[in-house]
Short mmCIF file of C-alpha atoms in Angstrom, two decimals:
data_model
loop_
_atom_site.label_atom_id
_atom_site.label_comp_id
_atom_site.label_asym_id
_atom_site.label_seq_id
_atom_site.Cartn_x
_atom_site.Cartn_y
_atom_site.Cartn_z
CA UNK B 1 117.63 106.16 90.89
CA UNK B 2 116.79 102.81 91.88
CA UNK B 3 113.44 100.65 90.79
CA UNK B 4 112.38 97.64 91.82
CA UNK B 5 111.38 95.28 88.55
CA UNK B 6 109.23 92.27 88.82
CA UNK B 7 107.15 90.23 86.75
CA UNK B 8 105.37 87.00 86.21
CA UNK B 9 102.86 87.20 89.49
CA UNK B 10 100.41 84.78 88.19
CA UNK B 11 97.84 85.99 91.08
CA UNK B 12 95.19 83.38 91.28
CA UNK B 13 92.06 82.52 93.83
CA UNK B 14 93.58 83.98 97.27
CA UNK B 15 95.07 81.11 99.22
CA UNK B 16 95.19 78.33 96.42
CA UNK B 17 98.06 76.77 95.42
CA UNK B 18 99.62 77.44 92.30
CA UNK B 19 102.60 74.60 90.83
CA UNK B 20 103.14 73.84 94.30
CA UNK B 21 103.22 77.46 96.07
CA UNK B 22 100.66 80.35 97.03
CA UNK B 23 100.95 83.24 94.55
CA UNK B 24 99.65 85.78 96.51
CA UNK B 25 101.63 84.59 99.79
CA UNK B 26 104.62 85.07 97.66
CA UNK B 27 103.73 88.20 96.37
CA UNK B 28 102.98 89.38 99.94
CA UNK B 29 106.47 88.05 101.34
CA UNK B 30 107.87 89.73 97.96
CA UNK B 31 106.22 93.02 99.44
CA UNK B 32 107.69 92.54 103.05
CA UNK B 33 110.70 92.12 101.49
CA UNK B 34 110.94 95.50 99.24
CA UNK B 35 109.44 97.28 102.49
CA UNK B 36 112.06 96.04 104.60
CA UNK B 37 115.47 96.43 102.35
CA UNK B 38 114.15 98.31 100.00
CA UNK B 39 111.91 101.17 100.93
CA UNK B 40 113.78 103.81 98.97
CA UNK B 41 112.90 102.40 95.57
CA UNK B 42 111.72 105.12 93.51
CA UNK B 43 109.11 102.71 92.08
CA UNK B 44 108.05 99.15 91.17
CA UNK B 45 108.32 98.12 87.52
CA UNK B 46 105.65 95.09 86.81
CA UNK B 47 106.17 93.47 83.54
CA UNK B 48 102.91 91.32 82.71
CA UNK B 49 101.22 88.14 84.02
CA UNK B 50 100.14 89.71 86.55
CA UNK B 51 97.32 87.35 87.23
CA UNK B 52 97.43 83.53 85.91
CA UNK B 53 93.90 83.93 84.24
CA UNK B 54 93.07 87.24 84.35
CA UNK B 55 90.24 87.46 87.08
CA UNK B 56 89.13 90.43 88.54
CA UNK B 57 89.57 88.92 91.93
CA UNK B 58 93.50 88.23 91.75
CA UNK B 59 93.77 92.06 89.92
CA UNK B 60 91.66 93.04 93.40
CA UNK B 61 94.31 91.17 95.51
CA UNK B 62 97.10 93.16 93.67
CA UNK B 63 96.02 96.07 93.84
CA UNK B 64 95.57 95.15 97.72
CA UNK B 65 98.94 94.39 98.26
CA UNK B 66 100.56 96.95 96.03
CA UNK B 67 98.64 99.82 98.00
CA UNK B 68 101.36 98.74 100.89
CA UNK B 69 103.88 100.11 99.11
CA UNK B 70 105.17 104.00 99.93
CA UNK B 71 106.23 103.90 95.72
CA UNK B 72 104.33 104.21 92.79
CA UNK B 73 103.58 101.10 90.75
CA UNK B 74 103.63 100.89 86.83
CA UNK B 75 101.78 97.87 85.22
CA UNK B 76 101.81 96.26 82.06
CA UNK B 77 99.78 92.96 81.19
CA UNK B 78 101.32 89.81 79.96
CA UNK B 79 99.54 87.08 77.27
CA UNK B 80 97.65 85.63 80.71
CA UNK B 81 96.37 88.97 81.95
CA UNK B 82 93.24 90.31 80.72
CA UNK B 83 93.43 94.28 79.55
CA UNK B 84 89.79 94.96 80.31
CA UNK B 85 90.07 93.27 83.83
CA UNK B 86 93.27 95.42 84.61
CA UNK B 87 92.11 98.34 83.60
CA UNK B 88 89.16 97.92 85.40
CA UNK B 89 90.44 97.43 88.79
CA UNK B 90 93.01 100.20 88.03
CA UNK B 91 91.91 103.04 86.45
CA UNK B 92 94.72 105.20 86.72
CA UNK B 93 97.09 102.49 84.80
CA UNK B 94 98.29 104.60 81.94
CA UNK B 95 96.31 103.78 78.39
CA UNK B 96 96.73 104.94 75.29
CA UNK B 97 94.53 106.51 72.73
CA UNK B 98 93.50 102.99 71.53
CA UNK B 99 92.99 101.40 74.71
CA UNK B 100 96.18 99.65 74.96
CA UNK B 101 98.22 99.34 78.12
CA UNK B 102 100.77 101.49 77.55
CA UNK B 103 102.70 105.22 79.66
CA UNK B 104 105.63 107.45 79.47
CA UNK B 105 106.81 107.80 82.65
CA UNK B 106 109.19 110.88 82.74
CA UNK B 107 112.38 110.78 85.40
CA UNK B 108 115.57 112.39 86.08
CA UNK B 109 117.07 110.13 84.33
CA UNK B 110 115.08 109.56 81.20
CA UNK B 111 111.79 108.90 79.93
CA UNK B 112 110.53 105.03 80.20
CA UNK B 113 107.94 103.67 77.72
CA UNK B 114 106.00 100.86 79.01
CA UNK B 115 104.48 98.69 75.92
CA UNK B 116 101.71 96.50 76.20
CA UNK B 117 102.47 93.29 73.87
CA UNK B 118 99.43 91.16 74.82
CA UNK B 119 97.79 89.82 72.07
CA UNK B 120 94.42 88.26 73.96
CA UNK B 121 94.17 84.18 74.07
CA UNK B 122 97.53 83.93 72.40
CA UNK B 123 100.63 82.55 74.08
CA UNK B 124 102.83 85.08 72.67
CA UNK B 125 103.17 88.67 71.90
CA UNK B 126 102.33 91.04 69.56
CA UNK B 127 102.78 94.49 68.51
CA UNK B 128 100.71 95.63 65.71
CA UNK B 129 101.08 99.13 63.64
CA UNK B 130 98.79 101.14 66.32
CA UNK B 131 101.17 99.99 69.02
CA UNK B 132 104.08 101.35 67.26
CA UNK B 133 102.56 104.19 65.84
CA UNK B 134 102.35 105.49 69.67
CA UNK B 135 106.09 104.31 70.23
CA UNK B 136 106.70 106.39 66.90
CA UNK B 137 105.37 109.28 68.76
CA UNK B 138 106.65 108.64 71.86
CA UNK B 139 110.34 108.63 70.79
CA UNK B 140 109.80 111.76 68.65
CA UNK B 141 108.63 113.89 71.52
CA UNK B 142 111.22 112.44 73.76
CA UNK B 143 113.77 114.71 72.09
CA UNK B 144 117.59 113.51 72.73
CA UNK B 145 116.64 112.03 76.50
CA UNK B 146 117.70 109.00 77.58
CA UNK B 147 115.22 106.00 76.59
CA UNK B 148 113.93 103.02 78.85
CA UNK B 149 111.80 100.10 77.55
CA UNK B 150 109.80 97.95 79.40
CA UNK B 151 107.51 94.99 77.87
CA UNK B 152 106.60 91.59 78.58
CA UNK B 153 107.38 89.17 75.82
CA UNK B 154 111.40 89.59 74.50
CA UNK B 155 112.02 90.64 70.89
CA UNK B 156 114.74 87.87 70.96
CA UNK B 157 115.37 84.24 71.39
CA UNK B 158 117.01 83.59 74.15
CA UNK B 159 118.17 79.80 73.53
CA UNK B 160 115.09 78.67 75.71
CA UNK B 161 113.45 76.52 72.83
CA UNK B 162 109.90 76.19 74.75
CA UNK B 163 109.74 79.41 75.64
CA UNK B 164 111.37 81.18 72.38
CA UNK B 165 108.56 80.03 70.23
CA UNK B 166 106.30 82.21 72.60
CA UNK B 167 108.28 85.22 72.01
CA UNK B 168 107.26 88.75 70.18
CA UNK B 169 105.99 88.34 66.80
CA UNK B 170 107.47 90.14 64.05
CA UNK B 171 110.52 91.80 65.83
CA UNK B 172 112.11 93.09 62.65
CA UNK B 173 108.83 95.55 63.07
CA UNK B 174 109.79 96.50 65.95
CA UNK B 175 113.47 96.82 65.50
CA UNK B 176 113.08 99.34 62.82
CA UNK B 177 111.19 102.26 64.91
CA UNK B 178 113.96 101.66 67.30
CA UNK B 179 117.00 101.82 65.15
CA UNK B 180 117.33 105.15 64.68
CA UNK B 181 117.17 106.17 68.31
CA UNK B 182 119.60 103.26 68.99
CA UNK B 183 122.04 105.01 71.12
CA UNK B 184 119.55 106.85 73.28
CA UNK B 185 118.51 103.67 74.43
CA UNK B 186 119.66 102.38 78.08
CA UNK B 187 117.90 99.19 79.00
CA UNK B 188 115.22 96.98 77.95
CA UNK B 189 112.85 95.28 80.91
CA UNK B 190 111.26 92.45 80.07
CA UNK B 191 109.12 89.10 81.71
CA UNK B 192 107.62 86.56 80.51
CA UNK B 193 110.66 84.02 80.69
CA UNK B 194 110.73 83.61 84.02
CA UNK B 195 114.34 83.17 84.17
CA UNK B 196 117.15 85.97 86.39
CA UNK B 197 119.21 86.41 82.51
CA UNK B 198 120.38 89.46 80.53
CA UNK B 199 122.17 90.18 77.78
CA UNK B 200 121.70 92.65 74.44
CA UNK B 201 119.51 92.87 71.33
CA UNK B 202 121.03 95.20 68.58
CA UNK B 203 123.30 96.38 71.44
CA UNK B 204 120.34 97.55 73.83
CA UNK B 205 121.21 95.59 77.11
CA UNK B 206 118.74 93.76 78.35
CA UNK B 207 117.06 92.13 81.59
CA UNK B 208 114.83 89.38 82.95
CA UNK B 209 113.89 88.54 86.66
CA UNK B 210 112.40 85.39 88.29
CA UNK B 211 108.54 84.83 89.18
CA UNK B 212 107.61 85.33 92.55
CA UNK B 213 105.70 81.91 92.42
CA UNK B 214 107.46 79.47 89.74
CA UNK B 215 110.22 79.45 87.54
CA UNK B 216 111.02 78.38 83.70
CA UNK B 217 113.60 75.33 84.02
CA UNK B 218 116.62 75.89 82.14
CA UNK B 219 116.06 73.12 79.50
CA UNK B 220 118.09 74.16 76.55
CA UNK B 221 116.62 71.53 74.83
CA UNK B 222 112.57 70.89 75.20
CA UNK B 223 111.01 72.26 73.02
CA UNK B 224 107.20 70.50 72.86
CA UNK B 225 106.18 71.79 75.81
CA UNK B 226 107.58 74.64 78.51
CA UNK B 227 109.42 72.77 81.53
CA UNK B 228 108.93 74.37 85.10
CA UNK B 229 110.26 73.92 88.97
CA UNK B 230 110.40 75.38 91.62
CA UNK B 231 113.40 77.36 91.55
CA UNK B 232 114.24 79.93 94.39
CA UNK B 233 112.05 83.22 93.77
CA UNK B 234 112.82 86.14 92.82
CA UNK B 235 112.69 90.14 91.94
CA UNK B 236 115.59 92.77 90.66
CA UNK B 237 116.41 95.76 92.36
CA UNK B 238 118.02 98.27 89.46
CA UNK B 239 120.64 100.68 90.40
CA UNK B 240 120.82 103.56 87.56
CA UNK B 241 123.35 106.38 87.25
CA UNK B 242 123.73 108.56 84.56
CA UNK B 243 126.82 106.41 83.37
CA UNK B 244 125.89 102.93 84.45
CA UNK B 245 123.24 100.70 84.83
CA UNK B 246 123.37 97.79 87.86
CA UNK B 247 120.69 94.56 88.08
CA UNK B 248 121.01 92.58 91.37
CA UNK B 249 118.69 89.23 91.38
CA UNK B 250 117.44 89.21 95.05
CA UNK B 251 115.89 85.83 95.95
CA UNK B 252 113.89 87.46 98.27
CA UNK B 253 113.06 84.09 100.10
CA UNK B 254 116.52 82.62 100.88
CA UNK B 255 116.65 82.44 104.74
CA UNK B 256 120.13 80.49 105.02
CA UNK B 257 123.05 81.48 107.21
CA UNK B 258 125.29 84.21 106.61
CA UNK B 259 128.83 84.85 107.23
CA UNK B 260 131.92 86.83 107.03
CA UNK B 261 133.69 86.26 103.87
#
């Protein structure tokens, strides 16, 4: 199976600049790009901040330029997206009984629970007791199948000080409906940081992609404010087996020579 992840779109007004670049020129050179190398995706994985302010008209322009894709697309919003606003423009985006953002999305290979972490006009995320009462559910119907997470803010610090103070609140929470379906549990998919890094949490392995329009600098030390550049682009194109997992960063805009090694 392969799956295309990215994350971090901040969609704004259609041809203004965001920190320097166009999002939704990037997102459509993003799109050329999975079209061209990538056709045979058997879908897109989007993991929040989808738009930079939540407007209907950059959720509009998505939607535009996902419908160019021949895969299905599975969204989840980030702590800039608005829920109402997604939802709105796509109806079909999978919900659950309490209105949150959140699917299981059944595959050969396992089932994948998309959880929706925004907690609306705060910086970082949340997931309460209704939100995990649905994971609770989810992972008891899933049986003994293979388990894939996807979310926008990490349950972890990453050694990112600016950004770690943004990430989900209350993890322990969160750890403990996991636990004991701990070795079920492939991969964790995650935003938000805006960084191409991986790694584990409790022994899940986890992974991160670049935005399409700016990047998170990798200050190590700032921790007053969140330090960005402009960082070559990015998206990750997932390679699962039944045995392995593989995450390739493709900086989808690099354009320099090539040659025979």
């Amino acid at each position: 199976m392969k799956i295309i992840h990215l994350s971090d779109l901040h969609l704004a007004t259609p041809g203004l600049a965001l920190f320097g670049s166009q999002p939704d020129e990037r997102l459509d050179a993003l799109v050329d790009s999975i079209l061209r190398e990538h056709a045979d995706a058997d879908f897109c994985l989007l993991t929040g901040d989808l738009a930079d302010t939540g407007s209907a008209t950059a959720y509009a322009r998505l939607a535009e330029t996902l419908a160019r894709l021949p895969m299905p697309s599975y969204l989840l919003p980030g702590n800039h997206d608005d829920r109402a606003a997604l939802c709105q423009q796509f109806p079909a985006i999978g919900r659950d009984q309490a209105g949150f953002v959140q699917a299981a999305i059944e595959t050969p290979l396992g089932r994948f629970l998309l959880l929706d972490t925004l907690k609306s006009g705060f910086p970082s995320g949340e997931y309460c007791a209704t939100r995990r009462a649905w994971l609770v559910r989810q992972l008891a119907e899933s049986g003994s199948r293979p388990i894939w997470l996807a979310m926008h803010h990490p349950p972890l610090a990453v050694g990112i000080p600016s950004m770690d103070q943004y990430a989900l609140h209350d993890p322990a929470a969160f750890w403990a409906i996991l636990e004991p379906h701990r070795e079920r549990i492939r991969h964790l998919f995650i935003g938000h940081l805006h960084r191409p890094l991986g790694g584990s949490w409790h022994g899940i392995p986890f992974s991160c992609v670049r935005s399409p329009n700016h990047q998170v600098a990798f200050d190590m030390v700032t921790a007053d404010e969140v330090p960005g550049n402009q960082e070559a682009p990015g998206y990750a194109v997932v390679l699962i087996e039944k045995d392995s997992v593989v995450v390739h960063q493709h900086e989808f805009l690099y354009r320099g020579e090539r040659f025979w090694l």
